[in-house]
PDB file of C-alpha atoms in Angstrom:
ATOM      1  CA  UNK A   1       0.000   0.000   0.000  1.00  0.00           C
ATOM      2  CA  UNK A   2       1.423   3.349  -1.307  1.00  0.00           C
ATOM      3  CA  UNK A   3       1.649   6.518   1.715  1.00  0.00           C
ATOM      4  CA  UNK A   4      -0.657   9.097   1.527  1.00  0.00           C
ATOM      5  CA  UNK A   5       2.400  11.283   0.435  1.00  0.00           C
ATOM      6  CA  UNK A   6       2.807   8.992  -2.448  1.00  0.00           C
ATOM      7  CA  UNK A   7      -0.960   9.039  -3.856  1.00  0.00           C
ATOM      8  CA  UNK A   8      -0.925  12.778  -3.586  1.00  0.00           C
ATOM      9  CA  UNK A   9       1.626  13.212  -5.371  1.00  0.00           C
ATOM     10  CA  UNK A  10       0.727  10.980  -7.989  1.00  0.00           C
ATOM     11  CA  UNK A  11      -2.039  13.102  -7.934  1.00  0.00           C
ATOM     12  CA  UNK A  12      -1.056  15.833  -8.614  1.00  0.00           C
ATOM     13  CA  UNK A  13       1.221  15.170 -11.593  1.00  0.00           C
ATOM     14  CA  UNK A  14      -1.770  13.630 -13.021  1.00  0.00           C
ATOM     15  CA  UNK A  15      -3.770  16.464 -13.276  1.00  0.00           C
ATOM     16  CA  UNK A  16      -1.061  18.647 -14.061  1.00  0.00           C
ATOM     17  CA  UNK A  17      -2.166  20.524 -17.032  1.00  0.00           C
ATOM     18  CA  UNK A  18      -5.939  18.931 -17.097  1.00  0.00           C
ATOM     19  CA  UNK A  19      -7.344  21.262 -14.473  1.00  0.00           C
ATOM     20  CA  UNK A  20      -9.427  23.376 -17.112  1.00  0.00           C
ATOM     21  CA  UNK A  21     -10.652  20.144 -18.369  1.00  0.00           C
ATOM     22  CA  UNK A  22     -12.285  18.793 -14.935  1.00  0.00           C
ATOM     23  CA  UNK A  23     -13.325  22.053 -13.664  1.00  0.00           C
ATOM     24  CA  UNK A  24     -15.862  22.289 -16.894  1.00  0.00           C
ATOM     25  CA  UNK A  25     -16.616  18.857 -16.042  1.00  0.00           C
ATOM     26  CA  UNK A  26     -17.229  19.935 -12.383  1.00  0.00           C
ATOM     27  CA  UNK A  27     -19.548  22.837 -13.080  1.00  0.00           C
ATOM     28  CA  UNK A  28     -21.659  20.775 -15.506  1.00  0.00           C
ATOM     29  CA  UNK A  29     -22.151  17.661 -13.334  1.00  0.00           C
ATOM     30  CA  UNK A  30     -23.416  20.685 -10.934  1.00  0.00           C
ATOM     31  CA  UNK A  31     -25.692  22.808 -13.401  1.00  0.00           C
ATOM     32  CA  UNK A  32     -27.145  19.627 -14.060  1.00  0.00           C
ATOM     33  CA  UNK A  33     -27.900  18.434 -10.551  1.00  0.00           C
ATOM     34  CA  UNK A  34     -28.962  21.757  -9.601  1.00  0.00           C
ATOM     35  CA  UNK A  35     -30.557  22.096 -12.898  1.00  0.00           C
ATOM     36  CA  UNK A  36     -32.442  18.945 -12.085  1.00  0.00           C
ATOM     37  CA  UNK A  37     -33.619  19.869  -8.546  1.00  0.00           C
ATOM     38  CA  UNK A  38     -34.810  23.237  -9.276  1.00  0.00           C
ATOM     39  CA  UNK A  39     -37.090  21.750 -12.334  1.00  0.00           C
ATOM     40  CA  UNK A  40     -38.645  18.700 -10.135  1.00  0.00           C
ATOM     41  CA  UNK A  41     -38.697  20.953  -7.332  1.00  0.00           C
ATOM     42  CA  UNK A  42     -42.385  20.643  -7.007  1.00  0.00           C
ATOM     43  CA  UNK A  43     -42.609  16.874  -6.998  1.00  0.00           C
ATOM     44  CA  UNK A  44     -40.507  16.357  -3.936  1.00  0.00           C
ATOM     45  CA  UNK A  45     -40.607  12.570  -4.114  1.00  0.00           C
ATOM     46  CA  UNK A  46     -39.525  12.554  -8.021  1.00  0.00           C
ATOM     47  CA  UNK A  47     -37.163  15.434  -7.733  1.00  0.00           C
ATOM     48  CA  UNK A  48     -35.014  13.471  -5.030  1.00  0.00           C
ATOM     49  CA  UNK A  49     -35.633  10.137  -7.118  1.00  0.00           C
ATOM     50  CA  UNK A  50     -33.828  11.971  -9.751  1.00  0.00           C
ATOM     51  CA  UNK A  51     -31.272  14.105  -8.368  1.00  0.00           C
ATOM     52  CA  UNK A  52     -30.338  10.021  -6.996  1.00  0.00           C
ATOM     53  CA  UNK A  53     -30.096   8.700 -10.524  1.00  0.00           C
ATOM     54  CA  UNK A  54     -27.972  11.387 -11.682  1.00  0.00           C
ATOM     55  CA  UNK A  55     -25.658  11.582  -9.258  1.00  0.00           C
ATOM     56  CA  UNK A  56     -25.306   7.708  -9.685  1.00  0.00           C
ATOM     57  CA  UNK A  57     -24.239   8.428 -13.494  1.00  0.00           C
ATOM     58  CA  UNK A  58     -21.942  10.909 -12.080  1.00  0.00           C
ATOM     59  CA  UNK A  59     -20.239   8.557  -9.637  1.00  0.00           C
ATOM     60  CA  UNK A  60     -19.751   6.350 -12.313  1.00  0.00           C
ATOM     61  CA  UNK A  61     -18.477   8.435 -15.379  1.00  0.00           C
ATOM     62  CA  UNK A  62     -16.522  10.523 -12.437  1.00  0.00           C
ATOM     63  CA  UNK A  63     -14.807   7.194 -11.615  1.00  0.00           C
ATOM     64  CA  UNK A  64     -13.654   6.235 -15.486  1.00  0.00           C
ATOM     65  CA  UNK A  65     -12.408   9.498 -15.748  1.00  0.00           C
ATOM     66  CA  UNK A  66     -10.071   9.743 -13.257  1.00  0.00           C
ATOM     67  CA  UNK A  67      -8.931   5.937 -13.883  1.00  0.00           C
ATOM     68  CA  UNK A  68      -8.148   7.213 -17.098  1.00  0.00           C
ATOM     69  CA  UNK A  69      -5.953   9.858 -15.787  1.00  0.00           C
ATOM     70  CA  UNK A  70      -4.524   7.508 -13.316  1.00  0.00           C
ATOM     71  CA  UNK A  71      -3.769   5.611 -16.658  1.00  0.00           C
ATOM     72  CA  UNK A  72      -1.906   8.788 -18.834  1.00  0.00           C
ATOM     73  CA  UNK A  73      -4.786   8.064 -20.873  1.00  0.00           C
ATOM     74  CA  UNK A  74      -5.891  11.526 -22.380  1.00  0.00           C
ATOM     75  CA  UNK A  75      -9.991  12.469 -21.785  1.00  0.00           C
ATOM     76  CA  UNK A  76     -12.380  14.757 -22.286  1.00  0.00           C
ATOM     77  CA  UNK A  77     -15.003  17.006 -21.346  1.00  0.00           C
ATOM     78  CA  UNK A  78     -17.912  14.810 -23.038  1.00  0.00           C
ATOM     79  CA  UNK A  79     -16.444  11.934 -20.818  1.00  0.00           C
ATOM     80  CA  UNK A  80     -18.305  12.569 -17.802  1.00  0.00           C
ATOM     81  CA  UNK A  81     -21.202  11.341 -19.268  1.00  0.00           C
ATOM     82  CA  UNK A  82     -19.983   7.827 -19.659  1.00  0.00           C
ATOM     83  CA  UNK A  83     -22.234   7.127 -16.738  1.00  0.00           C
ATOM     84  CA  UNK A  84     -25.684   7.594 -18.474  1.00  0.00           C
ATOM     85  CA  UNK A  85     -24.357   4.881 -21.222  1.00  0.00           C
ATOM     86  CA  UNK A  86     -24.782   2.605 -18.527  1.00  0.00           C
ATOM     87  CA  UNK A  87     -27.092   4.066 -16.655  1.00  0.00           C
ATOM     88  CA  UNK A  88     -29.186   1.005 -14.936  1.00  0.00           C
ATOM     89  CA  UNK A  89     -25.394  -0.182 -13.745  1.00  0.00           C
ATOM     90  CA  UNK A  90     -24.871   2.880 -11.868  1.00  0.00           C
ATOM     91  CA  UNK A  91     -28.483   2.824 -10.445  1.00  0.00           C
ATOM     92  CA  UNK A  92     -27.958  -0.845  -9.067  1.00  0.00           C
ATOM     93  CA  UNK A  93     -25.359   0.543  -7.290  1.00  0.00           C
ATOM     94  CA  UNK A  94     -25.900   3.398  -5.999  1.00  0.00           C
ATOM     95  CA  UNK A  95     -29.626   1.933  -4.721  1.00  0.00           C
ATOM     96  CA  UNK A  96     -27.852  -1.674  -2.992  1.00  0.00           C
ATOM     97  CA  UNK A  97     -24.771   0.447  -1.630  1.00  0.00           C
ATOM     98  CA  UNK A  98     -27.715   2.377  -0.266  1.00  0.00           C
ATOM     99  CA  UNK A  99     -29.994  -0.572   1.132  1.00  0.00           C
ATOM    100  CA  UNK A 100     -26.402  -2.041   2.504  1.00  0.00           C
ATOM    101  CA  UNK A 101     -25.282   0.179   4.452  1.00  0.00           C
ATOM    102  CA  UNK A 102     -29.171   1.249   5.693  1.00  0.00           C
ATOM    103  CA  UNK A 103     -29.462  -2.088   6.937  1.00  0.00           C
ATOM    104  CA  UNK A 104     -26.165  -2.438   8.986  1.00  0.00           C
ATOM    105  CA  UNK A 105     -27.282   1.448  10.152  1.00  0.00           C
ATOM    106  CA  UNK A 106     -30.574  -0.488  11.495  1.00  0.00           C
ATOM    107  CA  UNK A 107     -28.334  -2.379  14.315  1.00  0.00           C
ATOM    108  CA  UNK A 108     -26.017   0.650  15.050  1.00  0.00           C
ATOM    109  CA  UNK A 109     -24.342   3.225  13.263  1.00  0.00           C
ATOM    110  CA  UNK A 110     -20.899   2.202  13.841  1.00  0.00           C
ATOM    111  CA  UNK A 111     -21.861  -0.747  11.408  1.00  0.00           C
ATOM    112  CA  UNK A 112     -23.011   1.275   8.691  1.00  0.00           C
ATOM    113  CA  UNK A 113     -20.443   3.766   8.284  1.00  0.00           C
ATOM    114  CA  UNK A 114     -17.760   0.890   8.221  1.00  0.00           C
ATOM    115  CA  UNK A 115     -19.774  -0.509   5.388  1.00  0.00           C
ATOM    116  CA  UNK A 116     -20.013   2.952   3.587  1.00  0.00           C
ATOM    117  CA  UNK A 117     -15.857   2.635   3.761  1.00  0.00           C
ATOM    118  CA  UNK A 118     -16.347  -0.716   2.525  1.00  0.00           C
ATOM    119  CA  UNK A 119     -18.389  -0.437  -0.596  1.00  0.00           C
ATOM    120  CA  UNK A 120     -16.486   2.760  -1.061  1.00  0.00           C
ATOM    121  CA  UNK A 121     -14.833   1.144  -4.370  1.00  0.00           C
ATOM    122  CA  UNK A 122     -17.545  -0.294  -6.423  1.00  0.00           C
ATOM    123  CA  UNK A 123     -17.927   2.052  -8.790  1.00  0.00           C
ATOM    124  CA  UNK A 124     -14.146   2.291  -9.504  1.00  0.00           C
ATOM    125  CA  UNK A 125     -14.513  -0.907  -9.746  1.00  0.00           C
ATOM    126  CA  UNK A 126     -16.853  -0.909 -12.483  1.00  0.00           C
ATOM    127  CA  UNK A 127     -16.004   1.831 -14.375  1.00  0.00           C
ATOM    128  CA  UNK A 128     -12.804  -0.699 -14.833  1.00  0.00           C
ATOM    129  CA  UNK A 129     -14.824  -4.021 -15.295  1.00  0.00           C
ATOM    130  CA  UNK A 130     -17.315  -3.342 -17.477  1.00  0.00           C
ATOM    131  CA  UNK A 131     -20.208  -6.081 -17.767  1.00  0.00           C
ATOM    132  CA  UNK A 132     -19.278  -7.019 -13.879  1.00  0.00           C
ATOM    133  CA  UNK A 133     -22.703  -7.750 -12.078  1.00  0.00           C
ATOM    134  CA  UNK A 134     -23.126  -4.485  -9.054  1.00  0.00           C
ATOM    135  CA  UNK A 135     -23.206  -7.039  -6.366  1.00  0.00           C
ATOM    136  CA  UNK A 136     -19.800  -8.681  -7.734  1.00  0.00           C
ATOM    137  CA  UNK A 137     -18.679  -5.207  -7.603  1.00  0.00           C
ATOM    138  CA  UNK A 138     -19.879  -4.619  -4.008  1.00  0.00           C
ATOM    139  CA  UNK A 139     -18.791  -7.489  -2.730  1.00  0.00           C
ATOM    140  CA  UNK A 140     -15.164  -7.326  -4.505  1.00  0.00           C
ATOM    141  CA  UNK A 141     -14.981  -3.814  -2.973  1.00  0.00           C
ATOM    142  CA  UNK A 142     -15.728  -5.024   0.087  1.00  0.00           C
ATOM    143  CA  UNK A 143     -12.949  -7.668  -0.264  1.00  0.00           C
ATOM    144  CA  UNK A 144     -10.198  -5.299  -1.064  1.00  0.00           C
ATOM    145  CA  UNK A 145     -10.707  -2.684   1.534  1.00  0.00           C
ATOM    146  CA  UNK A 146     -10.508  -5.288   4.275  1.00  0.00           C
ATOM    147  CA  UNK A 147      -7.923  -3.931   6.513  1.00  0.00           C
ATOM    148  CA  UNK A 148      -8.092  -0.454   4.780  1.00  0.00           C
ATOM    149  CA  UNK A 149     -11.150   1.083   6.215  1.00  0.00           C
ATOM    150  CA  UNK A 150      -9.249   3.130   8.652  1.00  0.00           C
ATOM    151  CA  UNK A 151      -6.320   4.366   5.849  1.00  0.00           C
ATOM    152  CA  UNK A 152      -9.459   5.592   3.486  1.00  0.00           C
ATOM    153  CA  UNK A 153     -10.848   7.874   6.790  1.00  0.00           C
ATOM    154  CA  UNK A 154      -7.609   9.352   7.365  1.00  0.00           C
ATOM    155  CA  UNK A 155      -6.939  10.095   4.163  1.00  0.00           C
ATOM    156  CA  UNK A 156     -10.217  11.504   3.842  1.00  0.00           C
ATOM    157  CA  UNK A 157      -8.749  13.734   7.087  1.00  0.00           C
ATOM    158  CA  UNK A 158      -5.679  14.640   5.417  1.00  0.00           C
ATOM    159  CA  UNK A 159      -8.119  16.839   3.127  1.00  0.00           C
ATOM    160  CA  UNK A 160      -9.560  18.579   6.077  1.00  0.00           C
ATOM    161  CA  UNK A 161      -6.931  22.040   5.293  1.00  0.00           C
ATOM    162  CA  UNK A 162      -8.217  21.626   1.417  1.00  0.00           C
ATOM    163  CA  UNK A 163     -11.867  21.769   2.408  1.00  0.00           C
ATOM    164  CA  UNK A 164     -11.282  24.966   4.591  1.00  0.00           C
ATOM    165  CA  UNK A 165      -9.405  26.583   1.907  1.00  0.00           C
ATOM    166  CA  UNK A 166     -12.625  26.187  -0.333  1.00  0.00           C
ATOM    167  CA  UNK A 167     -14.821  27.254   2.239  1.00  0.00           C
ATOM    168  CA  UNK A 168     -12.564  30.572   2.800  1.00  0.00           C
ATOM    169  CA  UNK A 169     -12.113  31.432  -0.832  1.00  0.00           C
ATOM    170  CA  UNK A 170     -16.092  30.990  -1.330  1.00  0.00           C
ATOM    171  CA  UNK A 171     -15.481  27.846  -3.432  1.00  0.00           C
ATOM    172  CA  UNK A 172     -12.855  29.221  -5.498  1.00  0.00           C
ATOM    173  CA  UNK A 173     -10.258  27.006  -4.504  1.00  0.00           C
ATOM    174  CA  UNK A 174     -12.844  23.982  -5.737  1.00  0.00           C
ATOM    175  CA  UNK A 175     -11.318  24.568  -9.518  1.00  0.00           C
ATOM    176  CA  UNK A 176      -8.119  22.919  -8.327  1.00  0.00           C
ATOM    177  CA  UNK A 177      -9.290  20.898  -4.703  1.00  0.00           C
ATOM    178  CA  UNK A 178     -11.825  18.856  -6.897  1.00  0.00           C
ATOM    179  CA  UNK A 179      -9.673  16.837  -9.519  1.00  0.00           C
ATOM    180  CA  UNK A 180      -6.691  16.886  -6.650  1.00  0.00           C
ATOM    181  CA  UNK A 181      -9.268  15.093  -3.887  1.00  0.00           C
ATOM    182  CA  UNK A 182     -10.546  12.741  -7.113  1.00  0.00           C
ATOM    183  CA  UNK A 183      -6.901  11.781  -8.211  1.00  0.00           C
ATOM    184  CA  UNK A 184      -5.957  10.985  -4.997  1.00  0.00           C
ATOM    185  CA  UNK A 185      -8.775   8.710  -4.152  1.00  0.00           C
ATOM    186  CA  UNK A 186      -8.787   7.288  -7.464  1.00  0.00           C
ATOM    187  CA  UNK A 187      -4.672   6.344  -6.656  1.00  0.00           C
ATOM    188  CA  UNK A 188      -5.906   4.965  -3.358  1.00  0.00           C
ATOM    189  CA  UNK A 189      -8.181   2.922  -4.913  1.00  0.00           C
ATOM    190  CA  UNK A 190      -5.276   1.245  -7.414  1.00  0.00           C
ATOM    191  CA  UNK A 191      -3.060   0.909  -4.456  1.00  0.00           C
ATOM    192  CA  UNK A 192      -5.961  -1.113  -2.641  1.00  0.00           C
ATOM    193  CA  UNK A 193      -6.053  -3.048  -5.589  1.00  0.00           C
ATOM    194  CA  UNK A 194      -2.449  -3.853  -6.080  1.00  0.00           C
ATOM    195  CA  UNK A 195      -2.427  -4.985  -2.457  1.00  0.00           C
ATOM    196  CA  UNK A 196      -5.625  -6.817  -2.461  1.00  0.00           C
ATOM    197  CA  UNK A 197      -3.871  -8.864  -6.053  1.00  0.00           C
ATOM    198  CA  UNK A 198      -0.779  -9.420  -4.374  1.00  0.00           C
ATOM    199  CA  UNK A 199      -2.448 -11.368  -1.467  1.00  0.00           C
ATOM    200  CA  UNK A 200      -4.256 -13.796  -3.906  1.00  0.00           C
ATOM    201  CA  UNK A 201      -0.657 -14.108  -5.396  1.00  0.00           C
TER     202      UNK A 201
END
């Protein structure tokens, strides 16, 4: 498993020169959420049903992106709707992650935010096996961050100065925070995997 040191810097020579790209990616994935909450604002029920289904695509074409970065693949702007071409994939998950980690919540809430850390890959996971069943995914995810629950909450911590620095500058600071926090993870999620490999030799 790589350090945190090692992931962010990864990171951020990944990104290096891409930043224009995934801020217009950024503000689009939000004029369309907020786009889509505003318009279904007066069907409460349907307006949260779909702000859910489109932050699901989201997740998932967020996820390819960024393992294409992590790849030196080149991308762009148009790729962050890779999640609507498989739209019912990334609505499985995002509604059994959900029912998951509601149901260990039911005994006590430890449990269920322990399971949000541990179906915290899946859609990486798919975005890079495409045609993998969601509750392969889930469970695979589950698999590979046994034993790195804890290292994905601190490095979620280690972000703590970022998030400040976006709340001072009024969100400013997002344009570069946002791909820097999504490389990183994305890096901790290939590290997790390399591990998780090199224990099933």
């Amino acid at each position: 498993m790589k350090t945190f040191n090692e992931l962010k810097a990864s990171a951020k020579t990944q990104i290096k020169g891409k930043i224009g790209i995934l801020f217009a990616m950024f503000l689009i994935m939000i004029v369309i959420v907020i786009g889509v909450s505003i318009a279904l604002s007066f069907v409460p029920v349907l307006g949260s049903i779909a702000n859910h289904l489109v932050n699901a695509a989201f997740y998932l074409g967020g996820a390819w992106v960024f393992l294409r970065i992590a790849k030196g693949e080149e991308v762009s702007v148009g790729n962050i709707f890779y999640g609507f071409e498989d739209l019912w994939t990334a609505i499985k998950a995002q509604f059994f992650m959900g029912l998951f980690t509601l149901l260990w919540s039911l005994l006590l809430i430890i449990p269920g935010i322990i399971k949000t850390y541990a179906y915290s890959m899946t859609f990486f996971i798919l975005a890079e096996n495409k045609g993998m069943s969601v509750l392969e995914a889930i469970t695979l995810s589950r698999k590979m961050m046994n034993g790195h629950k804890m290292d994905l909450f601190l490095l979620f911590l280690s972000f703590i100065g970022w998030v400040l620095l976006v709340v001072i500058t009024f969100g400013i600071a997002e344009i570069w925070v946002y791909p820097y926090f999504y490389a990183t993870l994305t890096n901790f999620y290939l590290s997790v995997k390399e591990d998780y490999m090199s224990k099933l030799g």
